[in-house]
Amino acid sequence: MDNNRQIAQTERHPTPTLPACARLPMNRCNLPAVILGSLTYQQHPVALEIDGIRDFHAGLFTTLDSLPDQPTRAQRFMDYMTVRFLLEEPEEAGLMPGRQRKSRVNANYLRLVRGWSFDSDGREGAVLKRWVESRFGLLARHHAGSLLDHSGDAYQRYLLEGARGLYATNALEAQLDLLYTYCQYELRREQSAASHLRLYRGINRIDDHEILGTCGAGRYRVLFNNLNSFTSHRERADEFGDYILMTRAPLPKVFFYNRLLPGMLRGEDEYVVIGGVYEVEISTI
């Protein structure tokens, strides 16, 4: 009887660990994917740091510490990115003049986040998801189709788009490393007492997500894609589905949000969040 009861409890409350098929054995941050992608991490987050980035750019953050105004800090960050990565001097970065100049100059961190806002399944989205894989060890689950079959056409297109998006760019992944680190700097500075954000997502069917288990009426344990868009306003989520998915996103999993830099995203309330296992609530509009 006791064994049956334990089995039943396990079925209702599955082990809150990121499945092995959703993670890599290595990454480039201070926690392995099996931890940072788990439900336990969602409930009890700690800071995530990409290896060496904060130390390598220590001078930037020392300067930002002295600036009390967020718009001024944002402009200083953007100026730093322009100079550090020679964004306006492509020849100095090794790019040969020619027909590709315009497209390669535009292939920077701003272009990627704007491209995500328009189409997360486009080339820019593939680059961002590949970046999450390499830095955090969380495998993409979807990109213009399911990526679970690594021999399938969707997965091959995903790899191709990610490679094309990085080709002949100027340290594009390093730009993303610094963008994430700056995002975390601003979140900790503006919301020092918070550990989570309450975020929303409009959906049509919960079955469109990978459900790992249920936690009671309207509550699920879900394995999200490795990068996802949410909104901080429930009313905004109403526009994208018949149901509202709500979750508490750990601050360290926020990759960027539109208020971080001028003109970054179209909506004023969009957050792009690193995935893994989350507990969510589903409600009707």
PDB file of C-alpha atoms in Angstrom:
ATOM      1  CA  MET A   1       0.000   0.000   0.000  1.00  0.00           C
ATOM      2  CA  ASP A   2       2.778   2.424   0.923  1.00  0.00           C
ATOM      3  CA  ASN A   3       4.592   1.679  -2.344  1.00  0.00           C
ATOM      4  CA  ASN A   4       1.428   2.339  -4.338  1.00  0.00           C
ATOM      5  CA  ARG A   5       0.913   5.606  -2.519  1.00  0.00           C
ATOM      6  CA  GLN A   6       4.489   6.691  -3.270  1.00  0.00           C
ATOM      7  CA  ILE A   7       4.099   5.789  -6.938  1.00  0.00           C
ATOM      8  CA  ALA A   8       0.864   7.782  -7.155  1.00  0.00           C
ATOM      9  CA  GLN A   9       2.499  10.799  -5.515  1.00  0.00           C
ATOM     10  CA  THR A  10       5.434  10.608  -7.939  1.00  0.00           C
ATOM     11  CA  GLU A  11       3.081  10.557 -10.911  1.00  0.00           C
ATOM     12  CA  ARG A  12       1.248  13.626  -9.633  1.00  0.00           C
ATOM     13  CA  HIS A  13       4.442  15.437  -8.690  1.00  0.00           C
ATOM     14  CA  PRO A  14       7.267  14.370 -11.045  1.00  0.00           C
ATOM     15  CA  THR A  15      10.877  15.029 -10.154  1.00  0.00           C
ATOM     16  CA  PRO A  16      11.512  18.718 -10.913  1.00  0.00           C
ATOM     17  CA  THR A  17      14.636  18.102 -12.978  1.00  0.00           C
ATOM     18  CA  LEU A  18      15.384  19.191 -16.520  1.00  0.00           C
ATOM     19  CA  PRO A  19      15.207  16.106 -18.780  1.00  0.00           C
ATOM     20  CA  ALA A  20      18.530  14.956 -20.187  1.00  0.00           C
ATOM     21  CA  CYS A  21      17.225  15.379 -23.749  1.00  0.00           C
ATOM     22  CA  ALA A  22      16.769  19.118 -23.123  1.00  0.00           C
ATOM     23  CA  ARG A  23      20.288  19.973 -21.978  1.00  0.00           C
ATOM     24  CA  LEU A  24      23.961  19.842 -22.825  1.00  0.00           C
ATOM     25  CA  PRO A  25      26.592  18.415 -20.471  1.00  0.00           C
ATOM     26  CA  MET A  26      28.614  21.656 -20.580  1.00  0.00           C
ATOM     27  CA  ASN A  27      27.924  25.374 -20.774  1.00  0.00           C
ATOM     28  CA  ARG A  28      29.698  28.686 -20.152  1.00  0.00           C
ATOM     29  CA  CYS A  29      28.113  29.959 -16.969  1.00  0.00           C
ATOM     30  CA  ASN A  30      28.392  29.356 -13.235  1.00  0.00           C
ATOM     31  CA  LEU A  31      25.662  26.678 -12.982  1.00  0.00           C
ATOM     32  CA  PRO A  32      25.193  23.503 -15.041  1.00  0.00           C
ATOM     33  CA  ALA A  33      22.114  23.235 -17.231  1.00  0.00           C
ATOM     34  CA  VAL A  34      20.591  20.469 -15.109  1.00  0.00           C
ATOM     35  CA  ILE A  35      20.365  22.962 -12.224  1.00  0.00           C
ATOM     36  CA  LEU A  36      19.562  26.264 -13.929  1.00  0.00           C
ATOM     37  CA  GLY A  37      16.925  24.581 -16.093  1.00  0.00           C
ATOM     38  CA  SER A  38      15.168  22.842 -13.211  1.00  0.00           C
ATOM     39  CA  LEU A  39      11.974  23.662 -11.371  1.00  0.00           C
ATOM     40  CA  THR A  40      14.004  24.017  -8.188  1.00  0.00           C
ATOM     41  CA  TYR A  41      15.913  26.868  -9.805  1.00  0.00           C
ATOM     42  CA  GLN A  42      12.681  28.588 -10.816  1.00  0.00           C
ATOM     43  CA  GLN A  43      11.560  28.480  -7.201  1.00  0.00           C
ATOM     44  CA  HIS A  44      14.932  29.391  -5.656  1.00  0.00           C
ATOM     45  CA  PRO A  45      17.022  31.328  -8.207  1.00  0.00           C
ATOM     46  CA  VAL A  46      20.553  32.581  -7.754  1.00  0.00           C
ATOM     47  CA  ALA A  47      22.553  34.896  -9.994  1.00  0.00           C
ATOM     48  CA  LEU A  48      23.762  33.550 -13.340  1.00  0.00           C
ATOM     49  CA  GLU A  49      27.019  34.803 -14.798  1.00  0.00           C
ATOM     50  CA  ILE A  50      28.553  33.992 -18.160  1.00  0.00           C
ATOM     51  CA  ASP A  51      32.181  33.043 -17.632  1.00  0.00           C
ATOM     52  CA  GLY A  52      34.517  36.017 -17.490  1.00  0.00           C
ATOM     53  CA  ILE A  53      32.229  38.672 -18.972  1.00  0.00           C
ATOM     54  CA  ARG A  54      31.772  40.865 -15.899  1.00  0.00           C
ATOM     55  CA  ASP A  55      35.509  40.815 -15.127  1.00  0.00           C
ATOM     56  CA  PHE A  56      36.565  41.395 -18.737  1.00  0.00           C
ATOM     57  CA  HIS A  57      34.359  44.495 -18.984  1.00  0.00           C
ATOM     58  CA  ALA A  58      34.875  45.667 -15.400  1.00  0.00           C
ATOM     59  CA  GLY A  59      35.658  49.227 -16.521  1.00  0.00           C
ATOM     60  CA  LEU A  60      32.235  49.572 -18.133  1.00  0.00           C
ATOM     61  CA  PHE A  61      30.384  48.541 -15.001  1.00  0.00           C
ATOM     62  CA  THR A  62      32.524  50.776 -12.806  1.00  0.00           C
ATOM     63  CA  THR A  63      31.495  53.674 -15.034  1.00  0.00           C
ATOM     64  CA  LEU A  64      27.822  52.648 -14.939  1.00  0.00           C
ATOM     65  CA  ASP A  65      27.916  52.544 -11.132  1.00  0.00           C
ATOM     66  CA  SER A  66      28.567  56.289 -11.116  1.00  0.00           C
ATOM     67  CA  LEU A  67      25.568  57.135 -13.319  1.00  0.00           C
ATOM     68  CA  PRO A  68      22.290  57.465 -11.376  1.00  0.00           C
ATOM     69  CA  ASP A  69      20.060  57.933 -14.441  1.00  0.00           C
ATOM     70  CA  GLN A  70      18.971  54.813 -16.362  1.00  0.00           C
ATOM     71  CA  PRO A  71      18.694  56.496 -19.808  1.00  0.00           C
ATOM     72  CA  THR A  72      22.218  57.830 -19.384  1.00  0.00           C
ATOM     73  CA  ARG A  73      23.484  54.375 -18.454  1.00  0.00           C
ATOM     74  CA  ALA A  74      21.711  52.878 -21.476  1.00  0.00           C
ATOM     75  CA  GLN A  75      23.349  55.385 -23.814  1.00  0.00           C
ATOM     76  CA  ARG A  76      26.749  54.802 -22.246  1.00  0.00           C
ATOM     77  CA  PHE A  77      26.312  51.052 -22.710  1.00  0.00           C
ATOM     78  CA  MET A  78      25.368  51.462 -26.368  1.00  0.00           C
ATOM     79  CA  ASP A  79      28.333  53.778 -26.953  1.00  0.00           C
ATOM     80  CA  TYR A  80      30.615  51.218 -25.325  1.00  0.00           C
ATOM     81  CA  MET A  81      29.267  48.458 -27.578  1.00  0.00           C
ATOM     82  CA  THR A  82      29.795  50.604 -30.666  1.00  0.00           C
ATOM     83  CA  VAL A  83      33.413  51.337 -29.786  1.00  0.00           C
ATOM     84  CA  ARG A  84      34.344  47.980 -28.273  1.00  0.00           C
ATOM     85  CA  PHE A  85      33.037  45.949 -31.199  1.00  0.00           C
ATOM     86  CA  LEU A  86      33.856  48.508 -33.930  1.00  0.00           C
ATOM     87  CA  LEU A  87      30.219  48.514 -35.043  1.00  0.00           C
ATOM     88  CA  GLU A  88      30.694  51.651 -37.144  1.00  0.00           C
ATOM     89  CA  GLU A  89      34.168  50.693 -38.419  1.00  0.00           C
ATOM     90  CA  PRO A  90      33.754  47.259 -40.005  1.00  0.00           C
ATOM     91  CA  GLU A  91      37.036  47.459 -41.925  1.00  0.00           C
ATOM     92  CA  GLU A  92      38.900  47.918 -38.648  1.00  0.00           C
ATOM     93  CA  ALA A  93      37.234  44.718 -37.432  1.00  0.00           C
ATOM     94  CA  GLY A  94      38.549  42.858 -40.482  1.00  0.00           C
ATOM     95  CA  LEU A  95      35.539  43.067 -42.808  1.00  0.00           C
ATOM     96  CA  MET A  96      36.513  43.454 -46.444  1.00  0.00           C
ATOM     97  CA  PRO A  97      34.661  46.166 -48.396  1.00  0.00           C
ATOM     98  CA  GLY A  98      32.148  44.841 -50.892  1.00  0.00           C
ATOM     99  CA  ARG A  99      28.592  43.782 -51.447  1.00  0.00           C
ATOM    100  CA  GLN A 100      28.191  42.208 -47.998  1.00  0.00           C
ATOM    101  CA  ARG A 101      29.166  45.303 -46.100  1.00  0.00           C
ATOM    102  CA  LYS A 102      25.684  46.620 -45.353  1.00  0.00           C
ATOM    103  CA  SER A 103      24.206  43.321 -44.196  1.00  0.00           C
ATOM    104  CA  ARG A 104      27.225  42.467 -42.041  1.00  0.00           C
ATOM    105  CA  VAL A 105      27.341  45.913 -40.425  1.00  0.00           C
ATOM    106  CA  ASN A 106      23.697  45.492 -39.429  1.00  0.00           C
ATOM    107  CA  ALA A 107      24.360  42.044 -37.962  1.00  0.00           C
ATOM    108  CA  ASN A 108      24.796  43.258 -34.401  1.00  0.00           C
ATOM    109  CA  TYR A 109      23.077  42.797 -31.050  1.00  0.00           C
ATOM    110  CA  LEU A 110      20.405  45.420 -31.810  1.00  0.00           C
ATOM    111  CA  ARG A 111      19.537  43.787 -35.113  1.00  0.00           C
ATOM    112  CA  LEU A 112      19.124  40.435 -33.374  1.00  0.00           C
ATOM    113  CA  VAL A 113      16.743  41.593 -30.668  1.00  0.00           C
ATOM    114  CA  ARG A 114      14.667  43.586 -33.154  1.00  0.00           C
ATOM    115  CA  GLY A 115      14.527  40.562 -35.446  1.00  0.00           C
ATOM    116  CA  TRP A 116      13.330  38.431 -32.532  1.00  0.00           C
ATOM    117  CA  SER A 117      10.531  40.897 -31.880  1.00  0.00           C
ATOM    118  CA  PHE A 118       9.287  40.569 -35.453  1.00  0.00           C
ATOM    119  CA  ASP A 119       9.751  36.804 -35.875  1.00  0.00           C
ATOM    120  CA  SER A 120      11.285  34.569 -33.212  1.00  0.00           C
ATOM    121  CA  ASP A 121      11.418  31.749 -35.778  1.00  0.00           C
ATOM    122  CA  GLY A 122      13.562  33.745 -38.207  1.00  0.00           C
ATOM    123  CA  ARG A 123      17.322  33.836 -38.674  1.00  0.00           C
ATOM    124  CA  GLU A 124      17.857  36.191 -35.742  1.00  0.00           C
ATOM    125  CA  GLY A 125      15.848  33.877 -33.517  1.00  0.00           C
ATOM    126  CA  ALA A 126      18.007  30.933 -34.561  1.00  0.00           C
ATOM    127  CA  VAL A 127      21.172  32.829 -33.599  1.00  0.00           C
ATOM    128  CA  LEU A 128      19.714  33.748 -30.209  1.00  0.00           C
ATOM    129  CA  LYS A 129      18.585  30.188 -29.470  1.00  0.00           C
ATOM    130  CA  ARG A 130      21.988  28.827 -30.483  1.00  0.00           C
ATOM    131  CA  TRP A 131      23.578  31.376 -28.149  1.00  0.00           C
ATOM    132  CA  VAL A 132      21.405  30.169 -25.251  1.00  0.00           C
ATOM    133  CA  GLU A 133      22.475  26.609 -26.018  1.00  0.00           C
ATOM    134  CA  SER A 134      26.180  27.432 -25.874  1.00  0.00           C
ATOM    135  CA  ARG A 135      26.075  29.756 -22.851  1.00  0.00           C
ATOM    136  CA  PHE A 136      23.457  28.056 -20.653  1.00  0.00           C
ATOM    137  CA  GLY A 137      23.352  24.530 -22.045  1.00  0.00           C
ATOM    138  CA  LEU A 138      19.586  24.545 -22.682  1.00  0.00           C
ATOM    139  CA  LEU A 139      18.674  22.986 -26.021  1.00  0.00           C
ATOM    140  CA  ALA A 140      16.135  24.666 -28.284  1.00  0.00           C
ATOM    141  CA  ARG A 141      12.896  22.701 -28.517  1.00  0.00           C
ATOM    142  CA  HIS A 142      11.176  24.568 -31.340  1.00  0.00           C
ATOM    143  CA  HIS A 143      12.136  26.808 -34.246  1.00  0.00           C
ATOM    144  CA  ALA A 144       9.587  27.013 -37.076  1.00  0.00           C
ATOM    145  CA  GLY A 145       8.772  23.426 -36.138  1.00  0.00           C
ATOM    146  CA  SER A 146       9.742  20.805 -33.586  1.00  0.00           C
ATOM    147  CA  LEU A 147      13.482  20.291 -33.111  1.00  0.00           C
ATOM    148  CA  LEU A 148      13.159  17.034 -31.192  1.00  0.00           C
ATOM    149  CA  ASP A 149      14.150  14.962 -34.234  1.00  0.00           C
ATOM    150  CA  HIS A 150      17.775  15.895 -34.930  1.00  0.00           C
ATOM    151  CA  SER A 151      17.619  14.113 -38.263  1.00  0.00           C
ATOM    152  CA  GLY A 152      14.566  16.091 -39.382  1.00  0.00           C
ATOM    153  CA  ASP A 153      14.350  18.988 -41.816  1.00  0.00           C
ATOM    154  CA  ALA A 154      13.336  21.522 -39.137  1.00  0.00           C
ATOM    155  CA  TYR A 155      16.460  20.841 -37.087  1.00  0.00           C
ATOM    156  CA  GLN A 156      18.731  21.034 -40.125  1.00  0.00           C
ATOM    157  CA  ARG A 157      17.177  24.384 -41.126  1.00  0.00           C
ATOM    158  CA  TYR A 158      17.672  25.619 -37.581  1.00  0.00           C
ATOM    159  CA  LEU A 159      21.379  24.765 -37.663  1.00  0.00           C
ATOM    160  CA  LEU A 160      21.770  26.350 -41.096  1.00  0.00           C
ATOM    161  CA  GLU A 161      20.022  29.583 -40.124  1.00  0.00           C
ATOM    162  CA  GLY A 162      22.065  29.861 -36.947  1.00  0.00           C
ATOM    163  CA  ALA A 163      25.315  29.370 -38.863  1.00  0.00           C
ATOM    164  CA  ARG A 164      24.344  31.856 -41.570  1.00  0.00           C
ATOM    165  CA  GLY A 165      23.349  34.395 -38.949  1.00  0.00           C
ATOM    166  CA  LEU A 166      26.803  34.241 -37.358  1.00  0.00           C
ATOM    167  CA  TYR A 167      28.824  34.062 -40.572  1.00  0.00           C
ATOM    168  CA  ALA A 168      31.260  36.980 -41.068  1.00  0.00           C
ATOM    169  CA  THR A 169      29.912  38.903 -38.088  1.00  0.00           C
ATOM    170  CA  ASN A 170      32.054  40.731 -35.565  1.00  0.00           C
ATOM    171  CA  ALA A 171      32.027  38.740 -32.297  1.00  0.00           C
ATOM    172  CA  LEU A 172      28.237  38.623 -32.368  1.00  0.00           C
ATOM    173  CA  GLU A 173      27.955  36.053 -29.581  1.00  0.00           C
ATOM    174  CA  ALA A 174      30.295  38.142 -27.419  1.00  0.00           C
ATOM    175  CA  GLN A 175      27.970  41.102 -27.990  1.00  0.00           C
ATOM    176  CA  LEU A 176      25.082  38.983 -26.698  1.00  0.00           C
ATOM    177  CA  ASP A 177      27.143  37.972 -23.659  1.00  0.00           C
ATOM    178  CA  LEU A 178      27.587  41.609 -22.723  1.00  0.00           C
ATOM    179  CA  LEU A 179      23.960  42.484 -23.485  1.00  0.00           C
ATOM    180  CA  TYR A 180      22.752  39.796 -21.074  1.00  0.00           C
ATOM    181  CA  THR A 181      25.233  40.904 -18.422  1.00  0.00           C
ATOM    182  CA  TYR A 182      24.119  44.518 -18.750  1.00  0.00           C
ATOM    183  CA  CYS A 183      20.467  43.465 -18.563  1.00  0.00           C
ATOM    184  CA  GLN A 184      21.154  41.662 -15.292  1.00  0.00           C
ATOM    185  CA  TYR A 185      23.044  44.692 -13.981  1.00  0.00           C
ATOM    186  CA  GLU A 186      20.049  46.949 -14.599  1.00  0.00           C
ATOM    187  CA  LEU A 187      17.540  44.492 -13.140  1.00  0.00           C
ATOM    188  CA  ARG A 188      19.551  44.126  -9.933  1.00  0.00           C
ATOM    189  CA  ARG A 189      19.956  47.887  -9.698  1.00  0.00           C
ATOM    190  CA  GLU A 190      16.278  48.680 -10.299  1.00  0.00           C
ATOM    191  CA  GLN A 191      14.728  45.725  -8.465  1.00  0.00           C
ATOM    192  CA  SER A 192      17.233  44.830  -5.789  1.00  0.00           C
ATOM    193  CA  ALA A 193      14.591  43.328  -3.490  1.00  0.00           C
ATOM    194  CA  ALA A 194      12.908  41.164  -6.129  1.00  0.00           C
ATOM    195  CA  SER A 195      13.758  37.615  -7.136  1.00  0.00           C
ATOM    196  CA  HIS A 196      11.008  37.021  -9.725  1.00  0.00           C
ATOM    197  CA  LEU A 197       8.800  38.791 -12.243  1.00  0.00           C
ATOM    198  CA  ARG A 198       5.168  37.824 -12.769  1.00  0.00           C
ATOM    199  CA  LEU A 199       4.850  37.396 -16.521  1.00  0.00           C
ATOM    200  CA  TYR A 200       2.082  36.360 -18.903  1.00  0.00           C
ATOM    201  CA  ARG A 201       1.738  34.669 -22.264  1.00  0.00           C
ATOM    202  CA  GLY A 202      -1.348  34.251 -24.430  1.00  0.00           C
ATOM    203  CA  ILE A 203      -1.894  30.679 -25.666  1.00  0.00           C
ATOM    204  CA  ASN A 204      -4.623  28.751 -27.493  1.00  0.00           C
ATOM    205  CA  ARG A 205      -3.888  25.294 -26.072  1.00  0.00           C
ATOM    206  CA  ILE A 206      -1.751  24.108 -23.189  1.00  0.00           C
ATOM    207  CA  ASP A 207      -1.088  20.985 -25.283  1.00  0.00           C
ATOM    208  CA  ASP A 208       1.098  23.114 -27.538  1.00  0.00           C
ATOM    209  CA  HIS A 209       3.647  23.081 -24.708  1.00  0.00           C
ATOM    210  CA  GLU A 210       5.696  20.192 -23.314  1.00  0.00           C
ATOM    211  CA  ILE A 211       3.838  19.258 -20.126  1.00  0.00           C
ATOM    212  CA  LEU A 212       5.878  17.344 -17.561  1.00  0.00           C
ATOM    213  CA  GLY A 213       3.122  17.072 -14.953  1.00  0.00           C
ATOM    214  CA  THR A 214       0.171  18.706 -13.214  1.00  0.00           C
ATOM    215  CA  CYS A 215       0.134  20.484  -9.869  1.00  0.00           C
ATOM    216  CA  GLY A 216      -3.599  20.892  -9.276  1.00  0.00           C
ATOM    217  CA  ALA A 217      -6.417  22.665 -11.056  1.00  0.00           C
ATOM    218  CA  GLY A 218      -5.052  24.920 -13.778  1.00  0.00           C
ATOM    219  CA  ARG A 219      -1.411  24.446 -12.731  1.00  0.00           C
ATOM    220  CA  TYR A 220       1.221  22.617 -14.748  1.00  0.00           C
ATOM    221  CA  ARG A 221       4.910  21.886 -14.888  1.00  0.00           C
ATOM    222  CA  VAL A 222       6.038  22.862 -18.358  1.00  0.00           C
ATOM    223  CA  LEU A 223       9.290  22.557 -20.264  1.00  0.00           C
ATOM    224  CA  PHE A 224       9.636  25.801 -22.201  1.00  0.00           C
ATOM    225  CA  ASN A 225      11.708  26.426 -25.295  1.00  0.00           C
ATOM    226  CA  ASN A 226      15.183  27.687 -24.426  1.00  0.00           C
ATOM    227  CA  LEU A 227      14.129  31.284 -25.209  1.00  0.00           C
ATOM    228  CA  ASN A 228      10.597  32.697 -24.911  1.00  0.00           C
ATOM    229  CA  SER A 229       8.643  35.953 -25.099  1.00  0.00           C
ATOM    230  CA  PHE A 230       6.357  37.071 -22.290  1.00  0.00           C
ATOM    231  CA  THR A 231       4.594  40.259 -21.310  1.00  0.00           C
ATOM    232  CA  SER A 232       4.389  41.942 -17.931  1.00  0.00           C
ATOM    233  CA  HIS A 233       0.734  42.975 -18.539  1.00  0.00           C
ATOM    234  CA  ARG A 234      -2.052  40.424 -18.485  1.00  0.00           C
ATOM    235  CA  GLU A 235      -4.198  42.573 -20.763  1.00  0.00           C
ATOM    236  CA  ARG A 236      -1.504  42.478 -23.420  1.00  0.00           C
ATOM    237  CA  ALA A 237      -1.387  38.673 -23.294  1.00  0.00           C
ATOM    238  CA  ASP A 238      -5.141  38.599 -24.059  1.00  0.00           C
ATOM    239  CA  GLU A 239      -4.337  39.613 -27.638  1.00  0.00           C
ATOM    240  CA  PHE A 240      -2.392  36.410 -28.378  1.00  0.00           C
ATOM    241  CA  GLY A 241      -4.628  33.535 -27.321  1.00  0.00           C
ATOM    242  CA  ASP A 242      -7.799  32.250 -25.722  1.00  0.00           C
ATOM    243  CA  TYR A 243      -6.042  31.374 -22.461  1.00  0.00           C
ATOM    244  CA  ILE A 244      -3.527  33.158 -20.255  1.00  0.00           C
ATOM    245  CA  LEU A 245      -0.402  31.381 -19.079  1.00  0.00           C
ATOM    246  CA  MET A 246       1.129  32.998 -16.001  1.00  0.00           C
ATOM    247  CA  THR A 247       4.460  32.194 -14.407  1.00  0.00           C
ATOM    248  CA  ARG A 248       6.998  33.618 -11.993  1.00  0.00           C
ATOM    249  CA  ALA A 249      10.176  34.105 -13.996  1.00  0.00           C
ATOM    250  CA  PRO A 250      13.456  34.313 -12.076  1.00  0.00           C
ATOM    251  CA  LEU A 251      15.173  37.647 -12.677  1.00  0.00           C
ATOM    252  CA  PRO A 252      18.460  35.928 -13.666  1.00  0.00           C
ATOM    253  CA  LYS A 253      16.638  34.281 -16.580  1.00  0.00           C
ATOM    254  CA  VAL A 254      15.618  37.571 -18.193  1.00  0.00           C
ATOM    255  CA  PHE A 255      17.797  37.922 -21.276  1.00  0.00           C
ATOM    256  CA  PHE A 256      16.496  41.336 -22.271  1.00  0.00           C
ATOM    257  CA  TYR A 257      13.406  43.522 -22.123  1.00  0.00           C
ATOM    258  CA  ASN A 258      12.347  46.372 -24.337  1.00  0.00           C
ATOM    259  CA  ARG A 259      12.801  49.193 -21.812  1.00  0.00           C
ATOM    260  CA  LEU A 260      16.446  48.252 -21.371  1.00  0.00           C
ATOM    261  CA  LEU A 261      17.627  50.234 -24.410  1.00  0.00           C
ATOM    262  CA  PRO A 262      15.949  52.876 -26.599  1.00  0.00           C
ATOM    263  CA  GLY A 263      14.001  51.390 -29.502  1.00  0.00           C
ATOM    264  CA  MET A 264      14.849  47.822 -28.539  1.00  0.00           C
ATOM    265  CA  LEU A 265      11.467  46.121 -28.965  1.00  0.00           C
ATOM    266  CA  ARG A 266       8.090  47.223 -30.275  1.00  0.00           C
ATOM    267  CA  GLY A 267       5.914  46.582 -27.215  1.00  0.00           C
ATOM    268  CA  GLU A 268       6.602  48.411 -23.984  1.00  0.00           C
ATOM    269  CA  ASP A 269       6.067  45.323 -21.848  1.00  0.00           C
ATOM    270  CA  GLU A 270       7.882  42.478 -23.616  1.00  0.00           C
ATOM    271  CA  TYR A 271      10.390  40.305 -21.783  1.00  0.00           C
ATOM    272  CA  VAL A 272      12.508  37.615 -23.418  1.00  0.00           C
ATOM    273  CA  VAL A 273      13.231  34.847 -20.927  1.00  0.00           C
ATOM    274  CA  ILE A 274      15.568  31.861 -20.872  1.00  0.00           C
ATOM    275  CA  GLY A 275      13.667  28.578 -20.663  1.00  0.00           C
ATOM    276  CA  GLY A 276      13.775  25.331 -18.729  1.00  0.00           C
ATOM    277  CA  VAL A 277      11.166  23.801 -16.419  1.00  0.00           C
ATOM    278  CA  TYR A 278       8.580  26.195 -14.995  1.00  0.00           C
ATOM    279  CA  GLU A 279       5.457  25.902 -12.925  1.00  0.00           C
ATOM    280  CA  VAL A 280       2.664  27.828 -14.611  1.00  0.00           C
ATOM    281  CA  GLU A 281      -0.991  28.692 -14.091  1.00  0.00           C
ATOM    282  CA  ILE A 282      -3.560  28.648 -16.882  1.00  0.00           C
ATOM    283  CA  SER A 283      -6.712  30.737 -16.820  1.00  0.00           C
ATOM    284  CA  THR A 284      -9.335  31.860 -19.305  1.00  0.00           C
ATOM    285  CA  ILE A 285      -9.505  35.390 -20.591  1.00  0.00           C
TER     286      ILE A 285
END
